[in-house]
Amino acid sequence: MTTRDVTVIRPGEGPILAAGAGDEYQLKITRELSAGAMIVMDATIEPGGGPPLHVHTRDDEWFYITAGEVAFWNGREAITAGPGAFVYIPSGVPHTFKNRAIAPARMLIGVTPGDAEDFFRSFGQLNPDGTHPSDMEIGKRVLALAPKFGMEILGSSPL
């Protein structure tokens, strides 16, 4: 029988992953820590930040807004979520999000199961000097990796 312990991840702990528009995802709960069940990231979304319209065929995703406001696309309209809002997106539902405000937003992002960790780690590698890759470079990485991880990029964000 395997014994599991309580784990405390403190502020600032966890690898930083780059995303477009200067966004950062800090990995807090890894696939290994959760025995494959999920990953959780603490995300800072800069004004104008967010991914293209996409769909996950294998993963459910959730978002808990902790600061600022983030607009989510539900396939028909934009829904704005602020601090304390929880957004759940089951697999198979086309979606995106965007920070349309003038200040950064923060949110926790969870993905189940935890296999998505490799996707985020691969496209989100920082440059050797610790800076963010360009938006164009991140876009190329995402397009190349998406099919391997059961994800389809549907186009630019409607937000």
PDB file of C-alpha atoms in Angstrom:
ATOM      1  CA  MET A   1       0.000   0.000   0.000  1.00  0.00           C
ATOM      2  CA  THR A   2       1.343   3.417  -0.962  1.00  0.00           C
ATOM      3  CA  THR A   3       1.228   6.139   1.655  1.00  0.00           C
ATOM      4  CA  ARG A   4       0.398   9.616   0.412  1.00  0.00           C
ATOM      5  CA  ASP A   5       1.109  12.750   2.403  1.00  0.00           C
ATOM      6  CA  VAL A   6      -0.361  16.213   2.626  1.00  0.00           C
ATOM      7  CA  THR A   7       1.644  18.565   0.422  1.00  0.00           C
ATOM      8  CA  VAL A   8       1.887  22.329   0.837  1.00  0.00           C
ATOM      9  CA  ILE A   9       2.956  24.309  -2.223  1.00  0.00           C
ATOM     10  CA  ARG A  10       3.974  27.757  -1.077  1.00  0.00           C
ATOM     11  CA  PRO A  11       3.676  31.038  -2.975  1.00  0.00           C
ATOM     12  CA  GLY A  12       6.343  31.217  -5.661  1.00  0.00           C
ATOM     13  CA  GLU A  13       6.929  27.450  -5.724  1.00  0.00           C
ATOM     14  CA  GLY A  14       6.543  25.516  -8.949  1.00  0.00           C
ATOM     15  CA  PRO A  15       7.981  25.883 -12.435  1.00  0.00           C
ATOM     16  CA  ILE A  16       6.973  28.928 -14.485  1.00  0.00           C
ATOM     17  CA  LEU A  17       5.573  28.173 -17.935  1.00  0.00           C
ATOM     18  CA  ALA A  18       5.234  30.823 -20.621  1.00  0.00           C
ATOM     19  CA  ALA A  19       2.085  31.466 -22.593  1.00  0.00           C
ATOM     20  CA  GLY A  20       1.258  34.081 -25.229  1.00  0.00           C
ATOM     21  CA  ALA A  21       1.049  37.828 -24.561  1.00  0.00           C
ATOM     22  CA  GLY A  22       3.408  37.510 -21.584  1.00  0.00           C
ATOM     23  CA  ASP A  23       1.023  35.247 -19.672  1.00  0.00           C
ATOM     24  CA  GLU A  24       2.585  32.920 -17.102  1.00  0.00           C
ATOM     25  CA  TYR A  25       1.347  29.650 -15.686  1.00  0.00           C
ATOM     26  CA  GLN A  26       3.010  28.424 -12.493  1.00  0.00           C
ATOM     27  CA  LEU A  27       2.559  24.680 -12.129  1.00  0.00           C
ATOM     28  CA  LYS A  28       1.363  23.924  -8.586  1.00  0.00           C
ATOM     29  CA  ILE A  29      -0.142  20.411  -8.674  1.00  0.00           C
ATOM     30  CA  THR A  30       1.702  18.084 -11.039  1.00  0.00           C
ATOM     31  CA  ARG A  31       0.563  14.839 -12.612  1.00  0.00           C
ATOM     32  CA  GLU A  32       3.043  13.019 -10.375  1.00  0.00           C
ATOM     33  CA  LEU A  33       1.786  14.659  -7.194  1.00  0.00           C
ATOM     34  CA  SER A  34      -1.859  13.859  -8.063  1.00  0.00           C
ATOM     35  CA  ALA A  35      -1.143  10.271  -9.210  1.00  0.00           C
ATOM     36  CA  GLY A  36      -2.219  11.278 -12.725  1.00  0.00           C
ATOM     37  CA  ALA A  37      -5.568  12.736 -11.715  1.00  0.00           C
ATOM     38  CA  MET A  38      -4.963  16.404 -12.571  1.00  0.00           C
ATOM     39  CA  ILE A  39      -2.725  19.400 -12.890  1.00  0.00           C
ATOM     40  CA  VAL A  40      -3.337  22.824 -11.350  1.00  0.00           C
ATOM     41  CA  MET A  41      -1.641  26.041 -12.414  1.00  0.00           C
ATOM     42  CA  ASP A  42      -1.665  29.533 -10.929  1.00  0.00           C
ATOM     43  CA  ALA A  43      -2.006  31.736 -14.003  1.00  0.00           C
ATOM     44  CA  THR A  44      -1.336  35.420 -14.550  1.00  0.00           C
ATOM     45  CA  ILE A  45      -3.140  36.624 -17.665  1.00  0.00           C
ATOM     46  CA  GLU A  46      -1.914  39.939 -19.011  1.00  0.00           C
ATOM     47  CA  PRO A  47      -4.264  42.413 -20.731  1.00  0.00           C
ATOM     48  CA  GLY A  48      -5.065  40.955 -24.147  1.00  0.00           C
ATOM     49  CA  GLY A  49      -3.808  37.534 -23.067  1.00  0.00           C
ATOM     50  CA  GLY A  50      -5.500  34.215 -23.701  1.00  0.00           C
ATOM     51  CA  PRO A  51      -5.364  31.252 -26.091  1.00  0.00           C
ATOM     52  CA  PRO A  52      -6.926  30.779 -29.527  1.00  0.00           C
ATOM     53  CA  LEU A  53     -10.322  29.118 -29.847  1.00  0.00           C
ATOM     54  CA  HIS A  54      -9.767  25.412 -29.193  1.00  0.00           C
ATOM     55  CA  VAL A  55     -11.330  22.157 -28.035  1.00  0.00           C
ATOM     56  CA  HIS A  56      -9.964  19.371 -25.839  1.00  0.00           C
ATOM     57  CA  THR A  57     -11.103  15.870 -26.774  1.00  0.00           C
ATOM     58  CA  ARG A  58      -9.677  14.170 -23.674  1.00  0.00           C
ATOM     59  CA  ASP A  59      -9.483  16.783 -20.925  1.00  0.00           C
ATOM     60  CA  ASP A  60     -11.918  18.662 -18.737  1.00  0.00           C
ATOM     61  CA  GLU A  61     -10.780  22.115 -17.686  1.00  0.00           C
ATOM     62  CA  TRP A  62     -11.758  24.443 -14.871  1.00  0.00           C
ATOM     63  CA  PHE A  63     -10.875  28.008 -13.949  1.00  0.00           C
ATOM     64  CA  TYR A  64     -11.204  29.824 -10.617  1.00  0.00           C
ATOM     65  CA  ILE A  65     -10.751  33.595 -10.920  1.00  0.00           C
ATOM     66  CA  THR A  66      -8.783  35.095  -8.014  1.00  0.00           C
ATOM     67  CA  ALA A  67      -8.151  38.653  -9.305  1.00  0.00           C
ATOM     68  CA  GLY A  68      -9.333  40.807 -12.197  1.00  0.00           C
ATOM     69  CA  GLU A  69     -11.828  39.765 -14.843  1.00  0.00           C
ATOM     70  CA  VAL A  70     -11.584  37.209 -17.616  1.00  0.00           C
ATOM     71  CA  ALA A  71     -13.994  36.766 -20.533  1.00  0.00           C
ATOM     72  CA  PHE A  72     -14.837  33.188 -21.560  1.00  0.00           C
ATOM     73  CA  TRP A  73     -16.370  32.126 -24.883  1.00  0.00           C
ATOM     74  CA  ASN A  74     -19.056  29.474 -24.561  1.00  0.00           C
ATOM     75  CA  GLY A  75     -19.662  28.963 -28.282  1.00  0.00           C
ATOM     76  CA  ARG A  76     -22.345  31.640 -28.521  1.00  0.00           C
ATOM     77  CA  GLU A  77     -21.312  34.602 -26.403  1.00  0.00           C
ATOM     78  CA  ALA A  78     -18.723  36.069 -24.050  1.00  0.00           C
ATOM     79  CA  ILE A  79     -19.286  35.546 -20.333  1.00  0.00           C
ATOM     80  CA  THR A  80     -17.223  37.705 -17.992  1.00  0.00           C
ATOM     81  CA  ALA A  81     -16.054  36.151 -14.731  1.00  0.00           C
ATOM     82  CA  GLY A  82     -14.525  38.012 -11.797  1.00  0.00           C
ATOM     83  CA  PRO A  83     -12.998  37.073  -8.444  1.00  0.00           C
ATOM     84  CA  GLY A  84     -14.653  34.053  -6.879  1.00  0.00           C
ATOM     85  CA  ALA A  85     -16.197  32.833 -10.143  1.00  0.00           C
ATOM     86  CA  PHE A  86     -15.635  29.214 -11.117  1.00  0.00           C
ATOM     87  CA  VAL A  87     -15.832  28.174 -14.788  1.00  0.00           C
ATOM     88  CA  TYR A  88     -16.046  24.516 -15.818  1.00  0.00           C
ATOM     89  CA  ILE A  89     -15.497  23.372 -19.423  1.00  0.00           C
ATOM     90  CA  PRO A  90     -16.056  19.676 -20.172  1.00  0.00           C
ATOM     91  CA  SER A  91     -14.102  17.938 -22.916  1.00  0.00           C
ATOM     92  CA  GLY A  92     -15.519  18.400 -26.392  1.00  0.00           C
ATOM     93  CA  VAL A  93     -16.696  21.993 -25.838  1.00  0.00           C
ATOM     94  CA  PRO A  94     -15.010  24.666 -28.014  1.00  0.00           C
ATOM     95  CA  HIS A  95     -13.826  27.534 -25.837  1.00  0.00           C
ATOM     96  CA  THR A  96     -11.304  30.248 -25.159  1.00  0.00           C
ATOM     97  CA  PHE A  97     -10.686  33.018 -22.645  1.00  0.00           C
ATOM     98  CA  LYS A  98      -9.233  36.512 -22.769  1.00  0.00           C
ATOM     99  CA  ASN A  99      -8.317  39.254 -20.360  1.00  0.00           C
ATOM    100  CA  ARG A 100     -10.124  42.240 -21.921  1.00  0.00           C
ATOM    101  CA  ALA A 101      -9.312  44.542 -18.990  1.00  0.00           C
ATOM    102  CA  ILE A 102      -6.383  46.936 -18.604  1.00  0.00           C
ATOM    103  CA  ALA A 103      -4.847  45.147 -15.586  1.00  0.00           C
ATOM    104  CA  PRO A 104      -3.523  41.590 -15.230  1.00  0.00           C
ATOM    105  CA  ALA A 105      -5.927  38.885 -14.052  1.00  0.00           C
ATOM    106  CA  ARG A 106      -5.115  35.850 -11.923  1.00  0.00           C
ATOM    107  CA  MET A 107      -6.791  32.478 -11.909  1.00  0.00           C
ATOM    108  CA  LEU A 108      -6.236  28.884 -11.008  1.00  0.00           C
ATOM    109  CA  ILE A 109      -6.493  26.540 -13.994  1.00  0.00           C
ATOM    110  CA  GLY A 110      -7.128  22.857 -13.477  1.00  0.00           C
ATOM    111  CA  VAL A 111      -6.990  20.137 -16.113  1.00  0.00           C
ATOM    112  CA  THR A 112      -8.110  16.535 -15.646  1.00  0.00           C
ATOM    113  CA  PRO A 113      -6.612  14.072 -16.168  1.00  0.00           C
ATOM    114  CA  GLY A 114      -3.015  15.136 -15.554  1.00  0.00           C
ATOM    115  CA  ASP A 115      -1.641  14.034 -18.939  1.00  0.00           C
ATOM    116  CA  ALA A 116      -1.973  17.635 -20.154  1.00  0.00           C
ATOM    117  CA  GLU A 117       1.099  18.550 -18.092  1.00  0.00           C
ATOM    118  CA  ASP A 118       3.412  17.507 -20.926  1.00  0.00           C
ATOM    119  CA  PHE A 119       1.555  19.811 -23.332  1.00  0.00           C
ATOM    120  CA  PHE A 120       1.890  22.852 -21.064  1.00  0.00           C
ATOM    121  CA  ARG A 121       5.532  22.093 -20.188  1.00  0.00           C
ATOM    122  CA  SER A 122       6.461  21.630 -23.865  1.00  0.00           C
ATOM    123  CA  PHE A 123       4.931  24.780 -25.305  1.00  0.00           C
ATOM    124  CA  GLY A 124       5.660  26.851 -22.198  1.00  0.00           C
ATOM    125  CA  GLN A 125       9.430  26.437 -21.957  1.00  0.00           C
ATOM    126  CA  LEU A 126      11.115  29.731 -21.196  1.00  0.00           C
ATOM    127  CA  ASN A 127      14.117  30.835 -23.229  1.00  0.00           C
ATOM    128  CA  PRO A 128      17.526  29.814 -21.770  1.00  0.00           C
ATOM    129  CA  ASP A 129      17.928  33.348 -20.348  1.00  0.00           C
ATOM    130  CA  GLY A 130      14.579  33.070 -18.499  1.00  0.00           C
ATOM    131  CA  THR A 131      12.644  35.358 -20.830  1.00  0.00           C
ATOM    132  CA  HIS A 132       9.408  34.497 -22.587  1.00  0.00           C
ATOM    133  CA  PRO A 133       9.484  33.187 -26.142  1.00  0.00           C
ATOM    134  CA  SER A 134       7.709  35.398 -28.659  1.00  0.00           C
ATOM    135  CA  ASP A 135       3.972  34.962 -29.191  1.00  0.00           C
ATOM    136  CA  MET A 136       4.789  33.639 -32.654  1.00  0.00           C
ATOM    137  CA  GLU A 137       7.101  30.953 -31.223  1.00  0.00           C
ATOM    138  CA  ILE A 138       4.530  29.894 -28.629  1.00  0.00           C
ATOM    139  CA  GLY A 139       1.870  29.755 -31.370  1.00  0.00           C
ATOM    140  CA  LYS A 140       4.080  27.466 -33.468  1.00  0.00           C
ATOM    141  CA  ARG A 141       4.685  25.174 -30.495  1.00  0.00           C
ATOM    142  CA  VAL A 142       0.978  24.977 -29.653  1.00  0.00           C
ATOM    143  CA  LEU A 143      -0.004  24.165 -33.248  1.00  0.00           C
ATOM    144  CA  ALA A 144       2.634  21.430 -33.479  1.00  0.00           C
ATOM    145  CA  LEU A 145       1.790  19.869 -30.098  1.00  0.00           C
ATOM    146  CA  ALA A 146      -2.008  20.145 -30.001  1.00  0.00           C
ATOM    147  CA  PRO A 147      -2.855  17.022 -32.062  1.00  0.00           C
ATOM    148  CA  LYS A 148      -0.580  14.845 -29.902  1.00  0.00           C
ATOM    149  CA  PHE A 149      -2.546  15.870 -26.818  1.00  0.00           C
ATOM    150  CA  GLY A 150      -6.099  15.527 -28.120  1.00  0.00           C
ATOM    151  CA  MET A 151      -6.537  19.223 -28.750  1.00  0.00           C
ATOM    152  CA  GLU A 152      -7.732  20.996 -31.884  1.00  0.00           C
ATOM    153  CA  ILE A 153      -7.044  24.673 -32.589  1.00  0.00           C
ATOM    154  CA  LEU A 154     -10.217  26.048 -34.213  1.00  0.00           C
ATOM    155  CA  GLY A 155      -9.028  29.549 -35.069  1.00  0.00           C
ATOM    156  CA  SER A 156      -8.396  32.929 -33.542  1.00  0.00           C
ATOM    157  CA  SER A 157     -10.249  34.032 -30.443  1.00  0.00           C
ATOM    158  CA  PRO A 158     -13.711  35.554 -31.032  1.00  0.00           C
ATOM    159  CA  LEU A 159     -13.215  37.637 -27.886  1.00  0.00           C
TER     160      LEU A 159
END
